[in-house]
Amino acid sequence: MIADVFTKRFILCPTCKQHEHSVEHMITGEKRTFGPWQCRSEDCRTEIWGTVRVDGTIEIRTTTAKPKGFALCKLRDLYLVLEEEYGRIQGPDYFYHSHQCPTNLMRKVIEVFGPSGEHDVHGMIRYVAGIENTPETRKALKGDETALTRRRVFELFGTDGEPIATDWPEANEGVIPMIAAWQREEQKKS
């Protein structure tokens, strides 16, 4: 019996040479563009854009992505440490208070409900602080030598644990006021 052999094509990160990005699905005989793809190696910040040509050759260009980091967020009395890959900590008011839904922050959670049963709970998780993702901070947050305590996390993030000041106040059980008003109007209709 003869075995079937398959060849799959990948782009190897040109910076660290450690992470592969599959391009097999893009080689179709038509010109296609892709990106940005970010290298998933711990300390590499390379972003890759490219064009797959009709003949199957690939032209790429790279840039350096924003630094990775960790964000400390608060939901009432619950603190969450989130690993952030795209530099969201550099624009916390936008990314956490006005734009980001908590369901996006907690990808493995199946559903999120607010206190009144609403699904759109923007504004409930408040951004507290952020730090750069370095080998030292990863070791401090993920290492098992020292048990993490709330005090230790606050020291690492350089915070007292209170959320940053924002133009998007927590109101109406944490929902952005515009969304809360819309939800009240929808409830009146039903």
PDB file of C-alpha atoms in Angstrom:
ATOM      1  CA  MET A   1       0.000   0.000   0.000  1.00  0.00           C
ATOM      2  CA  ILE A   2       1.236   3.499  -0.851  1.00  0.00           C
ATOM      3  CA  ALA A   3       0.541   6.359   1.550  1.00  0.00           C
ATOM      4  CA  ASP A   4      -1.017   9.621   0.446  1.00  0.00           C
ATOM      5  CA  VAL A   5       1.318  12.586   0.943  1.00  0.00           C
ATOM      6  CA  PHE A   6       0.013  16.125   1.323  1.00  0.00           C
ATOM      7  CA  THR A   7       2.030  19.306   1.215  1.00  0.00           C
ATOM      8  CA  LYS A   8       0.739  22.405   3.006  1.00  0.00           C
ATOM      9  CA  ARG A   9       2.218  25.849   2.535  1.00  0.00           C
ATOM     10  CA  PHE A  10       2.955  28.225   5.398  1.00  0.00           C
ATOM     11  CA  ILE A  11       4.595  31.593   5.879  1.00  0.00           C
ATOM     12  CA  LEU A  12       7.207  31.414   8.619  1.00  0.00           C
ATOM     13  CA  CYS A  13       7.461  34.614  10.681  1.00  0.00           C
ATOM     14  CA  PRO A  14      10.373  36.443   9.030  1.00  0.00           C
ATOM     15  CA  THR A  15      11.449  37.989  12.346  1.00  0.00           C
ATOM     16  CA  CYS A  16      11.529  35.161  14.897  1.00  0.00           C
ATOM     17  CA  LYS A  17      11.220  32.151  12.538  1.00  0.00           C
ATOM     18  CA  GLN A  18       9.047  30.407  15.151  1.00  0.00           C
ATOM     19  CA  HIS A  19       5.388  30.895  14.234  1.00  0.00           C
ATOM     20  CA  GLU A  20       3.747  29.642  11.040  1.00  0.00           C
ATOM     21  CA  HIS A  21       0.755  31.143   9.227  1.00  0.00           C
ATOM     22  CA  SER A  22      -1.067  28.813   6.852  1.00  0.00           C
ATOM     23  CA  VAL A  23      -1.565  30.181   3.327  1.00  0.00           C
ATOM     24  CA  GLU A  24      -2.729  26.979   1.647  1.00  0.00           C
ATOM     25  CA  HIS A  25      -6.356  28.139   1.645  1.00  0.00           C
ATOM     26  CA  MET A  26      -5.390  31.345  -0.171  1.00  0.00           C
ATOM     27  CA  ILE A  27      -3.642  29.789  -3.174  1.00  0.00           C
ATOM     28  CA  THR A  28      -6.604  29.618  -5.538  1.00  0.00           C
ATOM     29  CA  GLY A  29      -5.337  30.917  -8.868  1.00  0.00           C
ATOM     30  CA  GLU A  30      -6.694  34.378  -8.114  1.00  0.00           C
ATOM     31  CA  LYS A  31      -4.879  37.363  -6.633  1.00  0.00           C
ATOM     32  CA  ARG A  32      -5.691  37.651  -2.914  1.00  0.00           C
ATOM     33  CA  THR A  33      -4.505  39.883  -0.097  1.00  0.00           C
ATOM     34  CA  PHE A  34      -4.254  39.102   3.608  1.00  0.00           C
ATOM     35  CA  GLY A  35      -3.285  40.622   6.919  1.00  0.00           C
ATOM     36  CA  PRO A  36      -2.424  41.907   9.259  1.00  0.00           C
ATOM     37  CA  TRP A  37      -1.494  38.597  10.840  1.00  0.00           C
ATOM     38  CA  GLN A  38       0.347  38.888  14.116  1.00  0.00           C
ATOM     39  CA  CYS A  39       3.048  36.446  15.130  1.00  0.00           C
ATOM     40  CA  ARG A  40       1.915  34.432  18.137  1.00  0.00           C
ATOM     41  CA  SER A  41       5.386  33.838  19.582  1.00  0.00           C
ATOM     42  CA  GLU A  42       5.605  35.224  23.124  1.00  0.00           C
ATOM     43  CA  ASP A  43       8.061  38.070  22.495  1.00  0.00           C
ATOM     44  CA  CYS A  44       7.636  38.709  18.745  1.00  0.00           C
ATOM     45  CA  ARG A  45       5.550  41.701  17.656  1.00  0.00           C
ATOM     46  CA  THR A  46       5.743  41.187  13.893  1.00  0.00           C
ATOM     47  CA  GLU A  47       2.640  41.854  11.815  1.00  0.00           C
ATOM     48  CA  ILE A  48       2.530  40.378   8.317  1.00  0.00           C
ATOM     49  CA  TRP A  49       0.550  41.636   5.308  1.00  0.00           C
ATOM     50  CA  GLY A  50       0.756  40.113   1.906  1.00  0.00           C
ATOM     51  CA  THR A  51      -0.502  39.329  -1.551  1.00  0.00           C
ATOM     52  CA  VAL A  52      -0.896  35.867  -3.036  1.00  0.00           C
ATOM     53  CA  ARG A  53      -0.353  36.208  -6.762  1.00  0.00           C
ATOM     54  CA  VAL A  54      -2.138  34.221  -9.477  1.00  0.00           C
ATOM     55  CA  ASP A  55       0.944  32.036  -9.984  1.00  0.00           C
ATOM     56  CA  GLY A  56       0.972  31.086  -6.268  1.00  0.00           C
ATOM     57  CA  THR A  57       3.951  33.213  -5.259  1.00  0.00           C
ATOM     58  CA  ILE A  58       3.518  35.348  -2.166  1.00  0.00           C
ATOM     59  CA  GLU A  59       4.782  38.858  -1.540  1.00  0.00           C
ATOM     60  CA  ILE A  60       4.835  40.009   2.103  1.00  0.00           C
ATOM     61  CA  ARG A  61       5.608  43.145   4.069  1.00  0.00           C
ATOM     62  CA  THR A  62       6.023  43.418   7.811  1.00  0.00           C
ATOM     63  CA  THR A  63       5.639  46.009  10.540  1.00  0.00           C
ATOM     64  CA  THR A  64       6.124  45.923  14.271  1.00  0.00           C
ATOM     65  CA  ALA A  65       2.876  45.596  16.198  1.00  0.00           C
ATOM     66  CA  LYS A  66       1.992  47.617  19.251  1.00  0.00           C
ATOM     67  CA  PRO A  67       3.385  46.116  22.434  1.00  0.00           C
ATOM     68  CA  LYS A  68       1.553  43.237  24.022  1.00  0.00           C
ATOM     69  CA  GLY A  69       0.382  43.835  27.549  1.00  0.00           C
ATOM     70  CA  PHE A  70      -1.738  42.885  30.501  1.00  0.00           C
ATOM     71  CA  ALA A  71      -4.826  44.801  31.584  1.00  0.00           C
ATOM     72  CA  LEU A  72      -6.269  44.843  35.066  1.00  0.00           C
ATOM     73  CA  CYS A  73     -10.043  45.342  34.970  1.00  0.00           C
ATOM     74  CA  LYS A  74     -12.737  45.463  37.602  1.00  0.00           C
ATOM     75  CA  LEU A  75     -16.317  44.205  37.607  1.00  0.00           C
ATOM     76  CA  ARG A  76     -17.899  45.424  40.830  1.00  0.00           C
ATOM     77  CA  ASP A  77     -15.707  43.625  43.434  1.00  0.00           C
ATOM     78  CA  LEU A  78     -14.183  41.172  40.952  1.00  0.00           C
ATOM     79  CA  TYR A  79     -10.762  41.886  39.401  1.00  0.00           C
ATOM     80  CA  LEU A  80      -9.727  40.330  36.085  1.00  0.00           C
ATOM     81  CA  VAL A  81      -6.211  40.136  34.632  1.00  0.00           C
ATOM     82  CA  LEU A  82      -6.418  39.911  30.846  1.00  0.00           C
ATOM     83  CA  GLU A  83      -3.594  39.224  28.428  1.00  0.00           C
ATOM     84  CA  GLU A  84      -3.970  41.696  25.568  1.00  0.00           C
ATOM     85  CA  GLU A  85      -2.338  41.078  22.203  1.00  0.00           C
ATOM     86  CA  TYR A  86      -3.018  44.270  20.275  1.00  0.00           C
ATOM     87  CA  GLY A  87      -1.968  47.116  22.512  1.00  0.00           C
ATOM     88  CA  ARG A  88      -5.461  47.902  23.786  1.00  0.00           C
ATOM     89  CA  ILE A  89      -3.952  49.164  27.017  1.00  0.00           C
ATOM     90  CA  GLN A  90      -2.707  52.232  25.141  1.00  0.00           C
ATOM     91  CA  GLY A  91      -6.300  53.391  24.492  1.00  0.00           C
ATOM     92  CA  PRO A  92      -8.192  52.097  27.515  1.00  0.00           C
ATOM     93  CA  ASP A  93     -11.094  54.555  27.521  1.00  0.00           C
ATOM     94  CA  TYR A  94     -12.080  53.571  23.986  1.00  0.00           C
ATOM     95  CA  PHE A  95     -11.251  49.867  24.119  1.00  0.00           C
ATOM     96  CA  TYR A  96     -12.749  49.103  27.518  1.00  0.00           C
ATOM     97  CA  HIS A  97     -15.391  51.702  28.319  1.00  0.00           C
ATOM     98  CA  SER A  98     -17.044  52.721  25.074  1.00  0.00           C
ATOM     99  CA  HIS A  99     -16.156  50.015  22.546  1.00  0.00           C
ATOM    100  CA  GLN A 100     -15.443  46.673  24.181  1.00  0.00           C
ATOM    101  CA  CYS A 101     -18.213  44.329  25.246  1.00  0.00           C
ATOM    102  CA  PRO A 102     -17.241  42.051  28.146  1.00  0.00           C
ATOM    103  CA  THR A 103     -18.191  39.017  26.057  1.00  0.00           C
ATOM    104  CA  ASN A 104     -15.215  39.862  23.817  1.00  0.00           C
ATOM    105  CA  LEU A 105     -12.894  40.069  26.817  1.00  0.00           C
ATOM    106  CA  MET A 106     -13.865  36.645  28.144  1.00  0.00           C
ATOM    107  CA  ARG A 107     -13.843  34.495  25.014  1.00  0.00           C
ATOM    108  CA  LYS A 108     -14.439  31.182  26.789  1.00  0.00           C
ATOM    109  CA  VAL A 109     -17.541  32.395  28.600  1.00  0.00           C
ATOM    110  CA  ILE A 110     -20.660  31.074  26.894  1.00  0.00           C
ATOM    111  CA  GLU A 111     -23.001  33.951  27.794  1.00  0.00           C
ATOM    112  CA  VAL A 112     -22.992  37.157  29.815  1.00  0.00           C
ATOM    113  CA  PHE A 113     -26.074  38.607  31.482  1.00  0.00           C
ATOM    114  CA  GLY A 114     -26.340  41.928  33.254  1.00  0.00           C
ATOM    115  CA  PRO A 115     -28.244  42.384  36.520  1.00  0.00           C
ATOM    116  CA  SER A 116     -31.550  42.917  34.685  1.00  0.00           C
ATOM    117  CA  GLY A 117     -30.995  40.095  32.192  1.00  0.00           C
ATOM    118  CA  GLU A 118     -29.623  42.257  29.359  1.00  0.00           C
ATOM    119  CA  HIS A 119     -27.084  40.764  26.961  1.00  0.00           C
ATOM    120  CA  ASP A 120     -25.406  43.991  25.837  1.00  0.00           C
ATOM    121  CA  VAL A 121     -23.475  44.862  28.977  1.00  0.00           C
ATOM    122  CA  HIS A 122     -21.008  47.451  27.640  1.00  0.00           C
ATOM    123  CA  GLY A 123     -19.485  49.540  30.393  1.00  0.00           C
ATOM    124  CA  MET A 124     -19.787  47.038  33.228  1.00  0.00           C
ATOM    125  CA  ILE A 125     -16.130  46.000  33.278  1.00  0.00           C
ATOM    126  CA  ARG A 126     -13.988  48.989  34.183  1.00  0.00           C
ATOM    127  CA  TYR A 127     -10.326  49.336  33.126  1.00  0.00           C
ATOM    128  CA  VAL A 128      -7.969  49.796  36.078  1.00  0.00           C
ATOM    129  CA  ALA A 129      -4.389  49.655  34.710  1.00  0.00           C
ATOM    130  CA  GLY A 130      -2.121  48.107  32.103  1.00  0.00           C
ATOM    131  CA  ILE A 131       1.489  46.955  31.881  1.00  0.00           C
ATOM    132  CA  GLU A 132       3.725  45.718  29.078  1.00  0.00           C
ATOM    133  CA  ASN A 133       3.891  41.986  28.441  1.00  0.00           C
ATOM    134  CA  THR A 134       7.536  41.142  29.138  1.00  0.00           C
ATOM    135  CA  PRO A 135       9.204  37.915  30.285  1.00  0.00           C
ATOM    136  CA  GLU A 136       9.319  39.414  33.795  1.00  0.00           C
ATOM    137  CA  THR A 137       5.633  40.352  33.928  1.00  0.00           C
ATOM    138  CA  ARG A 138       4.608  36.991  32.423  1.00  0.00           C
ATOM    139  CA  LYS A 139       6.639  35.196  35.082  1.00  0.00           C
ATOM    140  CA  ALA A 140       5.120  37.335  37.820  1.00  0.00           C
ATOM    141  CA  LEU A 141       1.562  36.697  36.596  1.00  0.00           C
ATOM    142  CA  LYS A 142       1.833  33.116  35.371  1.00  0.00           C
ATOM    143  CA  GLY A 143       4.741  31.719  37.401  1.00  0.00           C
ATOM    144  CA  ASP A 144       4.044  29.271  40.168  1.00  0.00           C
ATOM    145  CA  GLU A 145       6.900  30.238  42.505  1.00  0.00           C
ATOM    146  CA  THR A 146       4.821  32.782  44.435  1.00  0.00           C
ATOM    147  CA  ALA A 147       1.071  32.648  44.852  1.00  0.00           C
ATOM    148  CA  LEU A 148      -0.596  35.679  43.324  1.00  0.00           C
ATOM    149  CA  THR A 149      -2.497  37.829  45.745  1.00  0.00           C
ATOM    150  CA  ARG A 150      -4.598  40.885  45.019  1.00  0.00           C
ATOM    151  CA  ARG A 151      -1.997  43.051  46.758  1.00  0.00           C
ATOM    152  CA  ARG A 152       0.800  41.589  44.596  1.00  0.00           C
ATOM    153  CA  VAL A 153      -1.214  42.168  41.387  1.00  0.00           C
ATOM    154  CA  PHE A 154      -1.924  45.776  42.422  1.00  0.00           C
ATOM    155  CA  GLU A 155       1.804  46.326  43.071  1.00  0.00           C
ATOM    156  CA  LEU A 156       2.746  44.833  39.702  1.00  0.00           C
ATOM    157  CA  PHE A 157       0.227  47.086  37.902  1.00  0.00           C
ATOM    158  CA  GLY A 158       1.146  50.109  40.076  1.00  0.00           C
ATOM    159  CA  THR A 159      -2.434  50.789  41.149  1.00  0.00           C
ATOM    160  CA  ASP A 160      -4.669  51.037  44.180  1.00  0.00           C
ATOM    161  CA  GLY A 161      -7.284  48.970  42.338  1.00  0.00           C
ATOM    162  CA  GLU A 162      -9.643  51.778  41.425  1.00  0.00           C
ATOM    163  CA  PRO A 163     -10.700  52.178  37.769  1.00  0.00           C
ATOM    164  CA  ILE A 164      -9.332  55.078  35.707  1.00  0.00           C
ATOM    165  CA  ALA A 165     -11.426  58.208  35.224  1.00  0.00           C
ATOM    166  CA  THR A 166     -13.602  57.979  32.138  1.00  0.00           C
ATOM    167  CA  ASP A 167     -16.167  59.893  30.116  1.00  0.00           C
ATOM    168  CA  TRP A 168     -18.222  56.674  30.012  1.00  0.00           C
ATOM    169  CA  PRO A 169     -19.591  56.428  33.539  1.00  0.00           C
ATOM    170  CA  GLU A 170     -20.975  53.211  34.884  1.00  0.00           C
ATOM    171  CA  ALA A 171     -24.698  53.893  34.949  1.00  0.00           C
ATOM    172  CA  ASN A 172     -27.976  52.029  34.670  1.00  0.00           C
ATOM    173  CA  GLU A 173     -26.513  48.857  36.141  1.00  0.00           C
ATOM    174  CA  GLY A 174     -23.313  49.290  34.115  1.00  0.00           C
ATOM    175  CA  VAL A 175     -24.828  49.699  30.680  1.00  0.00           C
ATOM    176  CA  ILE A 176     -23.849  52.731  28.608  1.00  0.00           C
ATOM    177  CA  PRO A 177     -26.709  55.260  29.093  1.00  0.00           C
ATOM    178  CA  MET A 178     -27.634  55.311  25.379  1.00  0.00           C
ATOM    179  CA  ILE A 179     -27.991  51.509  25.307  1.00  0.00           C
ATOM    180  CA  ALA A 180     -29.935  51.500  28.586  1.00  0.00           C
ATOM    181  CA  ALA A 181     -32.398  54.080  27.183  1.00  0.00           C
ATOM    182  CA  TRP A 182     -32.836  52.004  24.027  1.00  0.00           C
ATOM    183  CA  GLN A 183     -33.435  48.861  26.094  1.00  0.00           C
ATOM    184  CA  ARG A 184     -36.082  50.644  28.207  1.00  0.00           C
ATOM    185  CA  GLU A 185     -37.873  51.786  25.041  1.00  0.00           C
ATOM    186  CA  GLU A 186     -37.807  48.247  23.609  1.00  0.00           C
ATOM    187  CA  GLN A 187     -39.247  46.844  26.862  1.00  0.00           C
ATOM    188  CA  LYS A 188     -42.106  49.372  26.723  1.00  0.00           C
ATOM    189  CA  LYS A 189     -43.012  48.198  23.200  1.00  0.00           C
ATOM    190  CA  SER A 190     -43.350  44.553  24.229  1.00  0.00           C
TER     191      SER A 190
END
